[in-house]
Amino acid sequence: MKNSSAIVLGELLSPAVIKLDLKSADRDSVLGELVNQIPQLAKQPEARQTLLRALYEREQLHSTGIGDGIALPHSRNALVGLVDQPILVFGRHEKGIPYDAIDGIPARLFFLLIAPTVTQHLAVLARLTRLLRDSRLRQGLLAAEKPENVLALIREAESKL
């Protein structure tokens, strides 16, 4: 039985927040590129800077590279007042970026997460990490040709949870 209030990643993503051709060569730059995908922050330079600062601080504390070529950039704390609902951004880098993951594999798949509450923050992280254990999903995300393909893959993987 599914919990009706459960976080659904497929509902947090849209083609507008999916970038399949990240160009950055380092971790800080890729964070900026991912933040630029958030439409709600496009006309809020102060909010954008607050988020970037929080992301940089989190990476200094401990890398959000989780291995298998995946990074889950997020702030250490919920960003109360910055957003009113969870936001998820997906990015893919062709070659990969050194991300200090425990396995040393450069990150190619990025899921940037922002949430207004700790509960939502943890729920999205838990659901993402559970989905990304599936090597077929990871391979599909690496091969997806359009943002719509990414959405379909995530939704299909979620339907099996």
PDB file of C-alpha atoms in Angstrom:
ATOM      1  CA  MET A   1       0.000   0.000   0.000  1.00  0.00           C
ATOM      2  CA  LYS A   2       1.429   3.372  -0.990  1.00  0.00           C
ATOM      3  CA  ASN A   3       1.474   6.356   1.299  1.00  0.00           C
ATOM      4  CA  SER A   4      -0.494   9.144  -0.416  1.00  0.00           C
ATOM      5  CA  SER A   5       1.790  11.803   1.080  1.00  0.00           C
ATOM      6  CA  ALA A   6       4.987  10.100  -0.089  1.00  0.00           C
ATOM      7  CA  ILE A   7       7.420  12.106  -2.168  1.00  0.00           C
ATOM      8  CA  VAL A   8       7.254  11.198  -5.867  1.00  0.00           C
ATOM      9  CA  LEU A   9      10.448  12.122  -7.701  1.00  0.00           C
ATOM     10  CA  GLY A  10       8.728  11.988 -11.085  1.00  0.00           C
ATOM     11  CA  GLU A  11       6.486  14.833  -9.930  1.00  0.00           C
ATOM     12  CA  LEU A  12       9.446  16.977  -8.815  1.00  0.00           C
ATOM     13  CA  LEU A  13      11.191  16.744 -12.180  1.00  0.00           C
ATOM     14  CA  SER A  14      10.222  18.389 -15.455  1.00  0.00           C
ATOM     15  CA  PRO A  15      12.073  18.872 -18.750  1.00  0.00           C
ATOM     16  CA  ALA A  16      12.946  22.443 -17.655  1.00  0.00           C
ATOM     17  CA  VAL A  17      15.074  21.172 -14.738  1.00  0.00           C
ATOM     18  CA  ILE A  18      16.894  18.455 -16.686  1.00  0.00           C
ATOM     19  CA  LYS A  19      20.187  19.302 -18.373  1.00  0.00           C
ATOM     20  CA  LEU A  20      21.831  16.482 -20.313  1.00  0.00           C
ATOM     21  CA  ASP A  21      24.964  18.354 -21.379  1.00  0.00           C
ATOM     22  CA  LEU A  22      26.659  19.888 -18.352  1.00  0.00           C
ATOM     23  CA  LYS A  23      29.826  21.690 -19.490  1.00  0.00           C
ATOM     24  CA  SER A  24      31.592  22.518 -16.223  1.00  0.00           C
ATOM     25  CA  ALA A  25      35.035  21.114 -15.476  1.00  0.00           C
ATOM     26  CA  ASP A  26      34.927  21.245 -11.666  1.00  0.00           C
ATOM     27  CA  ARG A  27      32.593  20.736  -8.732  1.00  0.00           C
ATOM     28  CA  ASP A  28      31.888  24.382  -7.886  1.00  0.00           C
ATOM     29  CA  SER A  29      31.119  25.262 -11.493  1.00  0.00           C
ATOM     30  CA  VAL A  30      28.768  22.324 -11.938  1.00  0.00           C
ATOM     31  CA  LEU A  31      26.864  23.424  -8.832  1.00  0.00           C
ATOM     32  CA  GLY A  32      26.340  26.835 -10.457  1.00  0.00           C
ATOM     33  CA  GLU A  33      25.218  25.198 -13.677  1.00  0.00           C
ATOM     34  CA  LEU A  34      22.676  23.040 -11.806  1.00  0.00           C
ATOM     35  CA  VAL A  35      21.348  25.997  -9.794  1.00  0.00           C
ATOM     36  CA  ASN A  36      20.869  27.898 -13.070  1.00  0.00           C
ATOM     37  CA  GLN A  37      18.326  25.223 -14.087  1.00  0.00           C
ATOM     38  CA  ILE A  38      15.946  26.272 -11.289  1.00  0.00           C
ATOM     39  CA  PRO A  39      13.338  28.569 -12.869  1.00  0.00           C
ATOM     40  CA  GLN A  40      12.137  29.879  -9.478  1.00  0.00           C
ATOM     41  CA  LEU A  41      15.590  31.394  -8.804  1.00  0.00           C
ATOM     42  CA  ALA A  42      16.152  32.982 -12.219  1.00  0.00           C
ATOM     43  CA  LYS A  43      14.970  36.409 -11.054  1.00  0.00           C
ATOM     44  CA  GLN A  44      16.203  36.095  -7.466  1.00  0.00           C
ATOM     45  CA  PRO A  45      19.985  36.637  -7.454  1.00  0.00           C
ATOM     46  CA  GLU A  46      20.133  36.786  -3.643  1.00  0.00           C
ATOM     47  CA  ALA A  47      18.301  33.463  -3.256  1.00  0.00           C
ATOM     48  CA  ARG A  48      20.562  31.936  -5.900  1.00  0.00           C
ATOM     49  CA  GLN A  49      23.673  33.101  -3.999  1.00  0.00           C
ATOM     50  CA  THR A  50      22.252  31.801  -0.697  1.00  0.00           C
ATOM     51  CA  LEU A  51      21.690  28.394  -2.259  1.00  0.00           C
ATOM     52  CA  LEU A  52      25.128  28.285  -3.878  1.00  0.00           C
ATOM     53  CA  ARG A  53      26.772  29.241  -0.590  1.00  0.00           C
ATOM     54  CA  ALA A  54      24.852  26.476   1.221  1.00  0.00           C
ATOM     55  CA  LEU A  55      25.852  23.936  -1.434  1.00  0.00           C
ATOM     56  CA  TYR A  56      29.540  24.961  -1.322  1.00  0.00           C
ATOM     57  CA  GLU A  57      29.521  24.730   2.486  1.00  0.00           C
ATOM     58  CA  ARG A  58      27.983  21.258   2.348  1.00  0.00           C
ATOM     59  CA  GLU A  59      30.630  20.051  -0.111  1.00  0.00           C
ATOM     60  CA  GLN A  60      33.399  21.432   2.145  1.00  0.00           C
ATOM     61  CA  LEU A  61      31.968  19.439   5.048  1.00  0.00           C
ATOM     62  CA  HIS A  62      31.793  16.181   3.092  1.00  0.00           C
ATOM     63  CA  SER A  63      31.389  15.382  -0.588  1.00  0.00           C
ATOM     64  CA  THR A  64      27.894  14.532  -1.817  1.00  0.00           C
ATOM     65  CA  GLY A  65      29.441  12.182  -4.387  1.00  0.00           C
ATOM     66  CA  ILE A  66      27.892   8.845  -3.385  1.00  0.00           C
ATOM     67  CA  GLY A  67      29.777   6.589  -5.792  1.00  0.00           C
ATOM     68  CA  ASP A  68      28.890   4.839  -9.044  1.00  0.00           C
ATOM     69  CA  GLY A  69      29.333   8.163 -10.854  1.00  0.00           C
ATOM     70  CA  ILE A  70      26.519   9.846  -8.905  1.00  0.00           C
ATOM     71  CA  ALA A  71      26.461  13.084  -6.909  1.00  0.00           C
ATOM     72  CA  LEU A  72      23.500  14.311  -4.870  1.00  0.00           C
ATOM     73  CA  PRO A  73      24.325  17.966  -4.142  1.00  0.00           C
ATOM     74  CA  HIS A  74      22.171  19.345  -1.347  1.00  0.00           C
ATOM     75  CA  SER A  75      22.567  21.736   1.524  1.00  0.00           C
ATOM     76  CA  ARG A  76      23.235  20.506   5.016  1.00  0.00           C
ATOM     77  CA  ASN A  77      19.987  21.970   6.275  1.00  0.00           C
ATOM     78  CA  ALA A  78      16.540  22.559   4.847  1.00  0.00           C
ATOM     79  CA  LEU A  79      16.360  25.949   3.156  1.00  0.00           C
ATOM     80  CA  VAL A  80      13.346  27.390   4.913  1.00  0.00           C
ATOM     81  CA  GLY A  81      11.987  30.440   3.116  1.00  0.00           C
ATOM     82  CA  LEU A  82      14.049  29.862  -0.030  1.00  0.00           C
ATOM     83  CA  VAL A  83      11.592  27.404  -1.582  1.00  0.00           C
ATOM     84  CA  ASP A  84       8.080  26.364  -0.616  1.00  0.00           C
ATOM     85  CA  GLN A  85       8.240  22.836  -2.008  1.00  0.00           C
ATOM     86  CA  PRO A  86      11.031  20.356  -2.781  1.00  0.00           C
ATOM     87  CA  ILE A  87      12.955  21.012  -5.972  1.00  0.00           C
ATOM     88  CA  LEU A  88      14.974  18.419  -7.836  1.00  0.00           C
ATOM     89  CA  VAL A  89      17.317  19.187 -10.735  1.00  0.00           C
ATOM     90  CA  PHE A  90      18.952  16.500 -12.870  1.00  0.00           C
ATOM     91  CA  GLY A  91      22.165  17.055 -14.766  1.00  0.00           C
ATOM     92  CA  ARG A  92      24.450  14.784 -16.735  1.00  0.00           C
ATOM     93  CA  HIS A  93      28.099  15.303 -17.641  1.00  0.00           C
ATOM     94  CA  GLU A  94      29.554  13.413 -20.583  1.00  0.00           C
ATOM     95  CA  LYS A  95      33.045  12.791 -19.177  1.00  0.00           C
ATOM     96  CA  GLY A  96      32.447  13.152 -15.472  1.00  0.00           C
ATOM     97  CA  ILE A  97      33.816  15.514 -12.842  1.00  0.00           C
ATOM     98  CA  PRO A  98      36.116  14.542  -9.955  1.00  0.00           C
ATOM     99  CA  TYR A  99      33.783  14.686  -6.970  1.00  0.00           C
ATOM    100  CA  ASP A 100      35.664  13.057  -4.080  1.00  0.00           C
ATOM    101  CA  ALA A 101      33.288  10.097  -4.017  1.00  0.00           C
ATOM    102  CA  ILE A 102      34.353   7.204  -1.816  1.00  0.00           C
ATOM    103  CA  ASP A 103      34.954   4.986  -4.881  1.00  0.00           C
ATOM    104  CA  GLY A 104      36.926   7.716  -6.720  1.00  0.00           C
ATOM    105  CA  ILE A 105      34.708   7.479  -9.822  1.00  0.00           C
ATOM    106  CA  PRO A 106      34.033  10.908 -11.409  1.00  0.00           C
ATOM    107  CA  ALA A 107      30.402  12.012 -11.134  1.00  0.00           C
ATOM    108  CA  ARG A 108      28.382  11.995 -14.348  1.00  0.00           C
ATOM    109  CA  LEU A 109      24.842  11.941 -12.916  1.00  0.00           C
ATOM    110  CA  PHE A 110      23.802  14.820 -10.668  1.00  0.00           C
ATOM    111  CA  PHE A 111      20.611  15.269  -8.685  1.00  0.00           C
ATOM    112  CA  LEU A 112      20.496  18.674  -6.972  1.00  0.00           C
ATOM    113  CA  LEU A 113      18.010  18.760  -4.129  1.00  0.00           C
ATOM    114  CA  ILE A 114      16.484  21.687  -2.256  1.00  0.00           C
ATOM    115  CA  ALA A 115      13.682  21.267   0.260  1.00  0.00           C
ATOM    116  CA  PRO A 116      11.907  23.628   2.667  1.00  0.00           C
ATOM    117  CA  THR A 117      11.740  21.095   5.529  1.00  0.00           C
ATOM    118  CA  VAL A 118      14.101  18.501   6.975  1.00  0.00           C
ATOM    119  CA  THR A 119      11.423  15.806   6.616  1.00  0.00           C
ATOM    120  CA  GLN A 120      11.008  16.469   2.878  1.00  0.00           C
ATOM    121  CA  HIS A 121      14.781  16.783   2.431  1.00  0.00           C
ATOM    122  CA  LEU A 122      15.392  13.360   3.994  1.00  0.00           C
ATOM    123  CA  ALA A 123      12.446  11.760   2.169  1.00  0.00           C
ATOM    124  CA  VAL A 124      13.743  12.866  -1.242  1.00  0.00           C
ATOM    125  CA  LEU A 125      17.322  11.781  -0.439  1.00  0.00           C
ATOM    126  CA  ALA A 126      16.121   8.376   0.767  1.00  0.00           C
ATOM    127  CA  ARG A 127      13.955   7.806  -2.303  1.00  0.00           C
ATOM    128  CA  LEU A 128      16.718   8.915  -4.690  1.00  0.00           C
ATOM    129  CA  THR A 129      19.369   6.700  -3.129  1.00  0.00           C
ATOM    130  CA  ARG A 130      16.992   3.750  -3.185  1.00  0.00           C
ATOM    131  CA  LEU A 131      16.208   4.246  -6.892  1.00  0.00           C
ATOM    132  CA  LEU A 132      19.824   4.840  -7.882  1.00  0.00           C
ATOM    133  CA  ARG A 133      20.954   1.476  -6.498  1.00  0.00           C
ATOM    134  CA  ASP A 134      19.536   0.014  -9.719  1.00  0.00           C
ATOM    135  CA  SER A 135      22.363  -0.206 -12.260  1.00  0.00           C
ATOM    136  CA  ARG A 136      19.847  -0.423 -15.126  1.00  0.00           C
ATOM    137  CA  LEU A 137      18.379   2.935 -14.118  1.00  0.00           C
ATOM    138  CA  ARG A 138      21.856   4.492 -13.924  1.00  0.00           C
ATOM    139  CA  GLN A 139      22.717   3.132 -17.384  1.00  0.00           C
ATOM    140  CA  GLY A 140      19.408   4.394 -18.762  1.00  0.00           C
ATOM    141  CA  LEU A 141      20.057   7.874 -17.349  1.00  0.00           C
ATOM    142  CA  LEU A 142      23.504   7.899 -18.961  1.00  0.00           C
ATOM    143  CA  ALA A 143      21.995   6.925 -22.327  1.00  0.00           C
ATOM    144  CA  ALA A 144      18.856   9.117 -22.292  1.00  0.00           C
ATOM    145  CA  GLU A 145      18.716  11.344 -25.358  1.00  0.00           C
ATOM    146  CA  LYS A 146      16.021  13.780 -24.198  1.00  0.00           C
ATOM    147  CA  PRO A 147      14.779  15.143 -20.860  1.00  0.00           C
ATOM    148  CA  GLU A 148      11.494  13.307 -21.449  1.00  0.00           C
ATOM    149  CA  ASN A 149      13.441  10.011 -21.499  1.00  0.00           C
ATOM    150  CA  VAL A 150      14.894  10.837 -18.077  1.00  0.00           C
ATOM    151  CA  LEU A 151      11.405  11.500 -16.710  1.00  0.00           C
ATOM    152  CA  ALA A 152      10.089   8.230 -18.128  1.00  0.00           C
ATOM    153  CA  LEU A 153      12.980   6.256 -16.621  1.00  0.00           C
ATOM    154  CA  ILE A 154      12.503   7.798 -13.168  1.00  0.00           C
ATOM    155  CA  ARG A 155       8.749   7.267 -13.243  1.00  0.00           C
ATOM    156  CA  GLU A 156       9.136   3.664 -14.368  1.00  0.00           C
ATOM    157  CA  ALA A 157      11.697   2.948 -11.624  1.00  0.00           C
ATOM    158  CA  GLU A 158       9.422   4.551  -9.027  1.00  0.00           C
ATOM    159  CA  SER A 159       6.452   2.459 -10.116  1.00  0.00           C
ATOM    160  CA  LYS A 160       8.434  -0.635  -9.089  1.00  0.00           C
ATOM    161  CA  LEU A 161       9.139   0.577  -5.553  1.00  0.00           C
TER     162      LEU A 161
END
